[in-house]
XYZ file of C-alpha atoms in Angstrom:
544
model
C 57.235 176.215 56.139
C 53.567 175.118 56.528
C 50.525 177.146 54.272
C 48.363 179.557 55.559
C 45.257 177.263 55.133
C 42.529 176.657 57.893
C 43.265 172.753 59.411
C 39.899 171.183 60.769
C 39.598 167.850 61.578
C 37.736 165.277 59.072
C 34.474 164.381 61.471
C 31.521 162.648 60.692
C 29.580 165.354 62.554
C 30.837 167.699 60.093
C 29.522 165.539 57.208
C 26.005 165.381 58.872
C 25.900 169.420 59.456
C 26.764 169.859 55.835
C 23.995 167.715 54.993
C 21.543 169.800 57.680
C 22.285 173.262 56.530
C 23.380 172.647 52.616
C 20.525 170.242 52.344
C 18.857 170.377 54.615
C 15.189 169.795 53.196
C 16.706 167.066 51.384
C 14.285 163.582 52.239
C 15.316 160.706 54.001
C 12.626 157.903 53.744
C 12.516 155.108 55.787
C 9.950 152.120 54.864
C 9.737 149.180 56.992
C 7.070 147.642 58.562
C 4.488 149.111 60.812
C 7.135 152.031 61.086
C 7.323 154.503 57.992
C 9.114 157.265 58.412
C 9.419 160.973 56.201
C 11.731 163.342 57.730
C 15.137 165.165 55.745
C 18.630 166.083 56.878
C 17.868 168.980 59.420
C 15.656 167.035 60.959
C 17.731 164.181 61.065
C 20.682 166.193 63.084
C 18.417 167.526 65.700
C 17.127 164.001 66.707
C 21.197 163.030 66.130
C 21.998 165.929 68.757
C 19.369 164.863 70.574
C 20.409 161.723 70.941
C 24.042 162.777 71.719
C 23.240 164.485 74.891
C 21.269 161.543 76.278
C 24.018 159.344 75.082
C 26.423 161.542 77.232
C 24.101 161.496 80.522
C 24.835 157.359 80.172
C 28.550 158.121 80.220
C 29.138 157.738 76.642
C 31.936 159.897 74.959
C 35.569 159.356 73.915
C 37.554 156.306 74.120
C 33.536 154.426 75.248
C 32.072 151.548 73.202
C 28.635 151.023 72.196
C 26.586 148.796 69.832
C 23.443 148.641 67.760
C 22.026 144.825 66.645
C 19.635 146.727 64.084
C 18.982 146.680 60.186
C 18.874 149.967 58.026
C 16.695 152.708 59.966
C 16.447 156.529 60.679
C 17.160 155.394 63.928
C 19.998 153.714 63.224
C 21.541 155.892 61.205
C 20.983 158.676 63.751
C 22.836 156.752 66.335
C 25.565 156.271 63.964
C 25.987 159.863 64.237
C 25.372 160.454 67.870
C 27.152 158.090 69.163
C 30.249 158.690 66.931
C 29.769 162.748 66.880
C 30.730 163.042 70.784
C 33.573 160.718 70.375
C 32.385 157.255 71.255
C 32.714 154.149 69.238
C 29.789 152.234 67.704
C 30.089 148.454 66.785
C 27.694 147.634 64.055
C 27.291 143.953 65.023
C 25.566 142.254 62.056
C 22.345 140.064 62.562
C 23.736 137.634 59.970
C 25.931 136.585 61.349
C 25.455 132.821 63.112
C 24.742 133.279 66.941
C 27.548 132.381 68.625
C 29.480 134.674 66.118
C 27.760 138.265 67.038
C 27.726 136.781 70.478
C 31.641 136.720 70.389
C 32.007 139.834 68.517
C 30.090 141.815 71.042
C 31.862 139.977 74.400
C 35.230 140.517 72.821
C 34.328 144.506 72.569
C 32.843 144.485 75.691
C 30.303 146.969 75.975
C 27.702 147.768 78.440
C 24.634 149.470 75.960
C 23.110 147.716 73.219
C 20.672 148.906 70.465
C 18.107 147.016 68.857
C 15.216 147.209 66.597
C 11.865 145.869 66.323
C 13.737 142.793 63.615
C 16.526 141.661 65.968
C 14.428 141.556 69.226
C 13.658 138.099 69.415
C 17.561 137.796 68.007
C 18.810 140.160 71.094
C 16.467 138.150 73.697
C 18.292 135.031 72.534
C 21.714 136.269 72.689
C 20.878 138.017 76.340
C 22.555 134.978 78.425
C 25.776 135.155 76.343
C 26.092 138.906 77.203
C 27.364 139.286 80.475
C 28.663 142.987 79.596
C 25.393 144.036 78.178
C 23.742 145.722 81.134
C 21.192 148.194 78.610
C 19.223 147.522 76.065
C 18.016 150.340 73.740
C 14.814 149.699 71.418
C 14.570 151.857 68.678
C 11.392 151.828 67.774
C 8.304 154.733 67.597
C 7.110 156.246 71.102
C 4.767 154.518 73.434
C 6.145 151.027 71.101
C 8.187 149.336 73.869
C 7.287 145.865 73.477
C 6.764 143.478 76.564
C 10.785 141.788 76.589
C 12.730 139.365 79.030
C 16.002 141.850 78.223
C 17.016 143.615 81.092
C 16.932 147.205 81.329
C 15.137 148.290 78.367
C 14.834 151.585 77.525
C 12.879 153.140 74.805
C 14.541 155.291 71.738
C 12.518 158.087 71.531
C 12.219 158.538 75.259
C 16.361 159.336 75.030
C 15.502 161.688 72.320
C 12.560 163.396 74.083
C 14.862 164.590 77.220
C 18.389 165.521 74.351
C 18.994 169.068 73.218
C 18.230 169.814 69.612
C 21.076 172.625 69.865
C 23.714 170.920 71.209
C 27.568 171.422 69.983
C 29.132 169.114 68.386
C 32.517 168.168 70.052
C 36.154 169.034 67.792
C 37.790 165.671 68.081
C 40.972 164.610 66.320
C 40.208 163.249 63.157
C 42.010 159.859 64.059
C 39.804 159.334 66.947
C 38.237 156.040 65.957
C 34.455 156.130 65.367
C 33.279 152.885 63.795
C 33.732 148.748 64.662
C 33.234 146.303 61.576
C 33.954 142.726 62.194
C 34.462 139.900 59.287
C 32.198 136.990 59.162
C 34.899 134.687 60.500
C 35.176 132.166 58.327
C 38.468 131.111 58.683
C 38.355 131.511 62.530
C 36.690 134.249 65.033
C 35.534 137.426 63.951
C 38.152 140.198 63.429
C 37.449 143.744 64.041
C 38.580 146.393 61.546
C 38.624 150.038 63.776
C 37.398 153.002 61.738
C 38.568 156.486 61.978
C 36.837 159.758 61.326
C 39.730 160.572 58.815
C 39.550 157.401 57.028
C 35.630 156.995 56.598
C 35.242 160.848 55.358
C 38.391 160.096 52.885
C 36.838 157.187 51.845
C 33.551 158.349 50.979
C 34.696 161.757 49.438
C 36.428 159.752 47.586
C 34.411 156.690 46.537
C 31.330 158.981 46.142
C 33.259 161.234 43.255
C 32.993 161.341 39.684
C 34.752 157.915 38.660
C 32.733 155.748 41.348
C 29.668 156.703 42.374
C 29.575 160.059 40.626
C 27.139 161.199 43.230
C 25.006 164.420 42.984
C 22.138 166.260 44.569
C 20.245 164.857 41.918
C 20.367 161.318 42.554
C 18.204 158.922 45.082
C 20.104 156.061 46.995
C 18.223 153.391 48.738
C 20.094 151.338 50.970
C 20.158 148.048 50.755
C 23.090 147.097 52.260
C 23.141 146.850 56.388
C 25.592 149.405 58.012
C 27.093 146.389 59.657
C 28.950 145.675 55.846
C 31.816 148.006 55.614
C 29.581 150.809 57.208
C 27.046 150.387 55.077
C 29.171 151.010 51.325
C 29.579 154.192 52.632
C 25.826 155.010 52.217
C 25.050 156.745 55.565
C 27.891 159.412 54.295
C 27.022 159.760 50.642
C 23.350 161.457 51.620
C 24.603 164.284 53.251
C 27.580 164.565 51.773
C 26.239 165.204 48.625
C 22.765 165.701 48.956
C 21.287 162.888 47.803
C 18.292 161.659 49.278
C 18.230 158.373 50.913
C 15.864 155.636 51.031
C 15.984 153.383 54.339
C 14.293 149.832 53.467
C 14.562 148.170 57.368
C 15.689 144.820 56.349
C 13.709 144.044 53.699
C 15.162 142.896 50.120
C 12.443 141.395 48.438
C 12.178 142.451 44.740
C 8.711 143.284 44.630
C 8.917 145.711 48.051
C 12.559 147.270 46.377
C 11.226 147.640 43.029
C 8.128 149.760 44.593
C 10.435 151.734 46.235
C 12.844 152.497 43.751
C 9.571 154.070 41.264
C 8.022 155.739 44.021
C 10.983 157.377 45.227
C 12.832 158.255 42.151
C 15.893 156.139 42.980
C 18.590 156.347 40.965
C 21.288 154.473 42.318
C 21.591 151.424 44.255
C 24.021 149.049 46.071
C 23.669 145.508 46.541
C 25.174 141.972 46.085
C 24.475 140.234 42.660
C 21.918 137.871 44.420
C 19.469 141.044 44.914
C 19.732 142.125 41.602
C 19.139 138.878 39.727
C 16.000 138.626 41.885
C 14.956 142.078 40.769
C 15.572 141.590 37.258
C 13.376 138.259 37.654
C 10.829 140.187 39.429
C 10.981 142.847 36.353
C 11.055 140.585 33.668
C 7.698 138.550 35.499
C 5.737 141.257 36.170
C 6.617 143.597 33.385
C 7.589 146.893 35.712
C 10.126 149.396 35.004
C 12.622 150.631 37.407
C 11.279 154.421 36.779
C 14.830 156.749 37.381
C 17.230 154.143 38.438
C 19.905 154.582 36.126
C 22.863 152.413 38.179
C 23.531 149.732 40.648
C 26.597 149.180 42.494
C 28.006 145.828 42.604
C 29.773 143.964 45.743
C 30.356 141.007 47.298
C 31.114 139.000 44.133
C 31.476 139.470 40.716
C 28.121 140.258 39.143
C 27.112 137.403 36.271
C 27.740 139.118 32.370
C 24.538 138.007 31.449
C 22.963 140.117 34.304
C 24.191 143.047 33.438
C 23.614 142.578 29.760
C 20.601 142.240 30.693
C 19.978 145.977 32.933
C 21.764 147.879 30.191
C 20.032 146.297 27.319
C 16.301 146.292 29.086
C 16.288 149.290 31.674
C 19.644 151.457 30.165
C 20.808 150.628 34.299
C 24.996 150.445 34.304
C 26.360 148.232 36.664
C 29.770 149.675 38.513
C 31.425 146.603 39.736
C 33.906 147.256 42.526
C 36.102 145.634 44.941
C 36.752 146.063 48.564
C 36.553 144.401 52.218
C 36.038 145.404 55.917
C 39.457 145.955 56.219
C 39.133 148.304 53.726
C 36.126 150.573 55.246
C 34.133 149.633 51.509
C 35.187 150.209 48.073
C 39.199 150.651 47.198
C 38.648 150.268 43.451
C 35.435 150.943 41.087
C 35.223 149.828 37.288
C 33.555 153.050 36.289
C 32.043 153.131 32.453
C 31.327 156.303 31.275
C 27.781 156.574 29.910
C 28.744 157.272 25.747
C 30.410 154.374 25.950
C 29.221 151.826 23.054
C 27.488 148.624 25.202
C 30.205 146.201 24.675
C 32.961 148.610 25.772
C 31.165 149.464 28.906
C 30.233 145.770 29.546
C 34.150 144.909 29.259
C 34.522 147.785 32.027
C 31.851 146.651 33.989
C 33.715 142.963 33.928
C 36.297 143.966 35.727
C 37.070 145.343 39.241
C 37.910 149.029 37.969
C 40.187 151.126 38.902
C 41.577 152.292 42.694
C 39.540 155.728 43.456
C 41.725 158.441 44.630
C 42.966 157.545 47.968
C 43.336 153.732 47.657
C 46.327 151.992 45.969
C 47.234 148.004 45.009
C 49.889 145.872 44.252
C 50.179 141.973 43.839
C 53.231 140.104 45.409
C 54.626 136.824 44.428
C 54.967 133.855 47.408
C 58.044 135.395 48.612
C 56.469 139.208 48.936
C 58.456 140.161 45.637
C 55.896 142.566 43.633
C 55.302 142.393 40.693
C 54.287 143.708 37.195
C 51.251 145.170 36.538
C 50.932 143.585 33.074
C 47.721 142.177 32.817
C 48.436 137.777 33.037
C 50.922 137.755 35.781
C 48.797 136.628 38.756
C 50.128 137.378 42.961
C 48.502 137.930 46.038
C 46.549 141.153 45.933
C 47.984 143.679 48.646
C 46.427 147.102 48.961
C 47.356 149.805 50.967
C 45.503 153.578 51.385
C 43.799 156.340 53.914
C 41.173 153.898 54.863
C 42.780 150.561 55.241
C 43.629 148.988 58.521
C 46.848 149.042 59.956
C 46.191 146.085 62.098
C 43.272 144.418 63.331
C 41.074 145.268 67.007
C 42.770 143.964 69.856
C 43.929 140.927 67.510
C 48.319 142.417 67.078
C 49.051 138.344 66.652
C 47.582 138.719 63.530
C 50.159 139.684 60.811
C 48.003 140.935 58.064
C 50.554 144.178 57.119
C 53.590 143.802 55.382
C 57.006 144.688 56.400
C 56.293 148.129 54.181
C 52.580 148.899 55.038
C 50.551 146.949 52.875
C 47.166 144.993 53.627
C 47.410 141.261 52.528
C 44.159 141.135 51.367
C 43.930 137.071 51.038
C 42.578 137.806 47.118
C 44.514 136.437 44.097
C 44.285 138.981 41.084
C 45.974 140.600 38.021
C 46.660 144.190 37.295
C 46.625 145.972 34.076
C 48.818 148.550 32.915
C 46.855 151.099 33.327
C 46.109 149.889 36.928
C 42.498 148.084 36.266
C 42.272 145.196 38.974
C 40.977 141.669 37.428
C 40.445 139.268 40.713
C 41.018 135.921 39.609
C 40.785 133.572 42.535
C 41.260 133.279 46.656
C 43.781 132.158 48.733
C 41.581 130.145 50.885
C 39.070 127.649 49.021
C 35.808 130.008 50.096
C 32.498 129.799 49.018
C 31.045 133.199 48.286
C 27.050 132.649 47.598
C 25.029 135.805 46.764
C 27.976 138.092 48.687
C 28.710 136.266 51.978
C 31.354 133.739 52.834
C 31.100 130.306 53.217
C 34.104 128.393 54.589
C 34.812 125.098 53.219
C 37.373 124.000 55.939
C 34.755 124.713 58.921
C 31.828 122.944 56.639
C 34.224 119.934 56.226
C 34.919 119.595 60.029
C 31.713 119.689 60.571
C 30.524 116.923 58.279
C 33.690 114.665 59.656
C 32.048 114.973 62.829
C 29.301 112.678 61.380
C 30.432 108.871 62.515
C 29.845 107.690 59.130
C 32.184 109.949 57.808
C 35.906 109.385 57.392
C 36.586 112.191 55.670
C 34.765 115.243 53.577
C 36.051 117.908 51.265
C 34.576 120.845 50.255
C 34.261 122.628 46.525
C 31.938 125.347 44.962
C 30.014 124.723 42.190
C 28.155 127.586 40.031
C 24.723 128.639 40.934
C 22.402 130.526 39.077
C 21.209 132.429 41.669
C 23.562 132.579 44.619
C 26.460 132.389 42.052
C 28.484 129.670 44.138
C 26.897 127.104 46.241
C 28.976 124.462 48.550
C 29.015 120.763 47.336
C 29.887 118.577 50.141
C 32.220 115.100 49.078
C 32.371 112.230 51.563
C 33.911 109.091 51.987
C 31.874 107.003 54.132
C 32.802 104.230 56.420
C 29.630 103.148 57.202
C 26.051 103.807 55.323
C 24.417 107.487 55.717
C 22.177 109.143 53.394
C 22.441 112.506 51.806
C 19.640 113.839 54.091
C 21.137 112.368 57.134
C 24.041 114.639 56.532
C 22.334 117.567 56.613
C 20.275 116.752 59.591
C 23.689 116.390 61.137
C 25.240 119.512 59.566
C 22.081 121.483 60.319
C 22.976 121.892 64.066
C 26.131 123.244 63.284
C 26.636 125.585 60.499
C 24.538 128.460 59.384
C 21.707 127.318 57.153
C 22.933 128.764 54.173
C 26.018 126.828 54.606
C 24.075 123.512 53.991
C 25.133 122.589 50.981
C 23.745 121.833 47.855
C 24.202 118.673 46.849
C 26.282 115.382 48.433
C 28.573 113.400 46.662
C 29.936 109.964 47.517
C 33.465 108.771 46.224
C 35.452 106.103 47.500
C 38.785 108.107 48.030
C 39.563 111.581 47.677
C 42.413 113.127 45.665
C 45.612 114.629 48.265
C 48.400 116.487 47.062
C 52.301 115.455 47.789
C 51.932 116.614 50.971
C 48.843 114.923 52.139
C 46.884 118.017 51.511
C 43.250 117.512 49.707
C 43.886 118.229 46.320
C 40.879 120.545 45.719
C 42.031 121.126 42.071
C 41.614 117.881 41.175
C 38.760 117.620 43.158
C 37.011 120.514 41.040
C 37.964 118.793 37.663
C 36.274 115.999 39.060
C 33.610 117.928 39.157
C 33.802 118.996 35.788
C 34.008 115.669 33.971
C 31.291 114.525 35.792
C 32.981 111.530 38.089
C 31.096 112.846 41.160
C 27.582 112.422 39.304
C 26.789 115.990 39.974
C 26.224 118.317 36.618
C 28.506 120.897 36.997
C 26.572 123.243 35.100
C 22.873 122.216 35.521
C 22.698 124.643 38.775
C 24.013 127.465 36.938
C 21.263 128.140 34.322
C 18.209 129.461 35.984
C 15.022 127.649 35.879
């Protein structure tokens, strides 16, 4: 026998609406450059209708791709809306990624309409010859702003907007209809796309917004920092209407002194970010003596956030840090190490230490080598698996790709313990990656390309601590035939991202393999510790 209750379908449309009539004088702030913006969440769904009827006279709606090359914008987010509201599917491509990377992203979705912003023009004119598909360009920028461009076909934002209807009705879709496109960085091969459903991004931020993550009210102030190309933005774009918080759009800027402004002068109380951006802020504060006016906690990702950092927030500004963990695959956060706020400081920094706890919705196990899973006791380690509402079931177009288990779960490629009361402790990765200040680095595709060098017989690649950046790549050779450390980045320049240039070069005459001829990077990092690669394995960890 089924209940009596109403059944309608988990949209993001819906979540939007709530936001325009609940909230709907609620601000949303957007601050970038030459382009500031004051509008709130009723206006934000008539330009989002708007947009979704002009997006329908170009043939967009169910089952049709689209995607945006932009940074954090009312624009932006209004086209997440539109475009997902009548059914269509937007791929967030992310600007960070290294050329060829959002080039292959974007072929392999194969869509015809592209949106960019004023920041990624020059990026978009660049990728234009690797873009057969892409037959429209979109610039979202203010009216009458439509640069001078060698894309074809460019059409102007606000001129969609001017010829949409305000009142249109939203469409009632199945809530599994899939709505959102997030691709990995691809550092252990090509891009993989993790498909979105309504269902599963409204779970996951009803979820992840509630009162043992975010514990998000109409009385807090988000600014978002990070792009809506990483795991749809933490969620962000959904919190603000969801729950009425206001939202602060900072365009692509992350400097500390141009966040710290607008966290005072918007009353921000909570944001998300990578360790990197916070260490810089806290710098910033600690230089220039400001305050952070209301903020009261930031939400850590990427990587683990340094102790001393957030010593530091809770002792100087009374800011918690929530450290959580999560991945594409995962739409953003599966588990948050909430600390309540009576908590004496060194319980809540032990909280903060770890990766929390799974929020209602999300569930983990670890596995052994052969799959067997097992306890959660707190020091057995196993491969971190995680299954839940919002996890992928398989990967875009990519069914080769055995990343599910035989019963459902995710193999999430992290090492980690579990507590028994279910509190997730990560303790290393499968792979050897480099994570520096919350993006990957891969080690094997930095050591091919530094044995492409002819001097270079063979090269292995390690992390060693950063202040900063928290890991940073140090690149071992053994040389056949004399090149200097600068020569090998000249060489490595042309063929990694520059923030995969590593740190520092060091020479040895042989390096360590394992019984089965594999490098044997443990070794290698002990090396490192004892000082027999003449690099200080701690100097670049203590800030200047």
């Amino acid at each position: 026998m089924h209940g009596l209750n109403q059944d309608l379908p988990l949209l993001l449309s819906t979540v939007l609406e709530h936001g325009a009539t609940t909230f709907g004088a609620v601000p949303v702030i957007g601050r970038y450059d030459n382009d500031c913006i004051d509008c709130d969440y009723a206006q934000l769904a008539a330009r989002a209708r708007r947009l979704a009827t002009a997006l329908q006279r170009l043939g967009y709606g169910p089952d049709r791709f689209l995607g945006s090359l932009a940074w954090n914008t009312h624009r932006h987010l209004e086209l997440l809306y539109a475009a997902t509201g009548i059914g269509a599917v937007l791929h967030t491509a992310n600007p960070r990624l290294p050329p060829a990377q959002i080039a292959y992203t974007i072929n392999f979705t194969g869509y015809q309409t592209l949106f960019i912003d004023a920041d990624t023009l020059a990026l978009a004119e660049q990728l234009a010859p690797q873009l057969p598909n892409v037959r429209r360009y979109v610039m979202m920028a203010p009216a009458g702003a439509l640069p001078d461009s060698t894309l074809p076909a460019l059409l102007s934002h606000e001129d969609l907007l001017a010829d949409g209807d305000p009142s249109f009705s939203w469409p009632l879709l199945d809530e599994r209809t899939a709505c959102l496109l997030c691709f990995t960085s691809g550092t252990t091969g090509p891009p993989k796309g993790a498909l979105y459903t309504h269902r599963g991004t409204v779970l996951n931020a009803l979820s992840a917004g509630g009162g043992n993550a975010w514990a998000l009210s109409a009385d807090d102030a988000i600014i978002a920092i990070p792009g809506f190309f990483h795991c749809n933005g933490w969620a962000v774009p959904f919190f603000g209407p969801m729950y009425g918080a206001r939202l602060v759009l900072p365009g692509r800027r992350a400097d500390s002194a141009f966040l710290c402004r607008l966290i005072v002068d918007h009353g921000v109380t909570v944001a998300p970010g990578v360790p990197t951006i916070f260490l810089d802020l806290l710098r910033h504060c600690r230089e220039t003596k400001a305050g952070l006016g209301r903020l009261n906690r930031l939400f850590s990702g990427g990587t683990a956030p340094p102790l001393a950092m957030m010593e530091a927030y809770l002792r100087d500004h009374g800011v918690r840090t929530i450290h959580g963990w999560g991945m594409t695959e995962t739409t953003s956060a599966a588990t948050m190490s909430f600390a309540p706020r009576d908590l004496p400081p060194d319980q809540a920094l032990a909280a903060m230490r770890t990766q929390g706890k799974p929020v209602f919705g999300a569930e983990i196990r670890i596995a052994d080598d052969d799959g067997n899973v097992l306890a959660r006791d707190g020091a057995t380690p196993g491969h971190l698996q995680a299954r839940g509402h919002w996890t992928v079931a398989s990967y875009f177009h990519r069914p080769e790709i055995e990343a599910i288990t035989q019963d459902g779960w995710l193999r999430t490629g992290d090492v980690a313990k579990i507590d028994a009361d279910n509190t997730l402790h990560i303790v290393d990765r499968d792979k050897d990656l480099i994570k520096s200040g919350g993006e990957w680095i891969s080690s094997q595709a930095l050591e091919e390309a530094a044995s492409a060098h002819p001097a270079v017989r063979e090269a292995a690649v390690i992390a060693m601590p950063h202040w900063r950046w928290q890991e940073r790549p140090l690149l071992v050779v053994v040389a056949t035939a004399p090149v200097t450390e600068q020569e090998l980045r000249n060489h490595l320049a042309d063929l990694v991202p520059k923030m995969w240039l590593p740190d520092a070069v060091a020479f040895v005459d042989e390096l360590p393999h394992g019984p089965t001829g594999k490098l044997a990077k443990q070794e290698l990092r002990q090396w490192l510790t004892d000082g027999r690669l003449g690099v200080a394995a701690t100097a670049s960890a203590i800030a200047p």
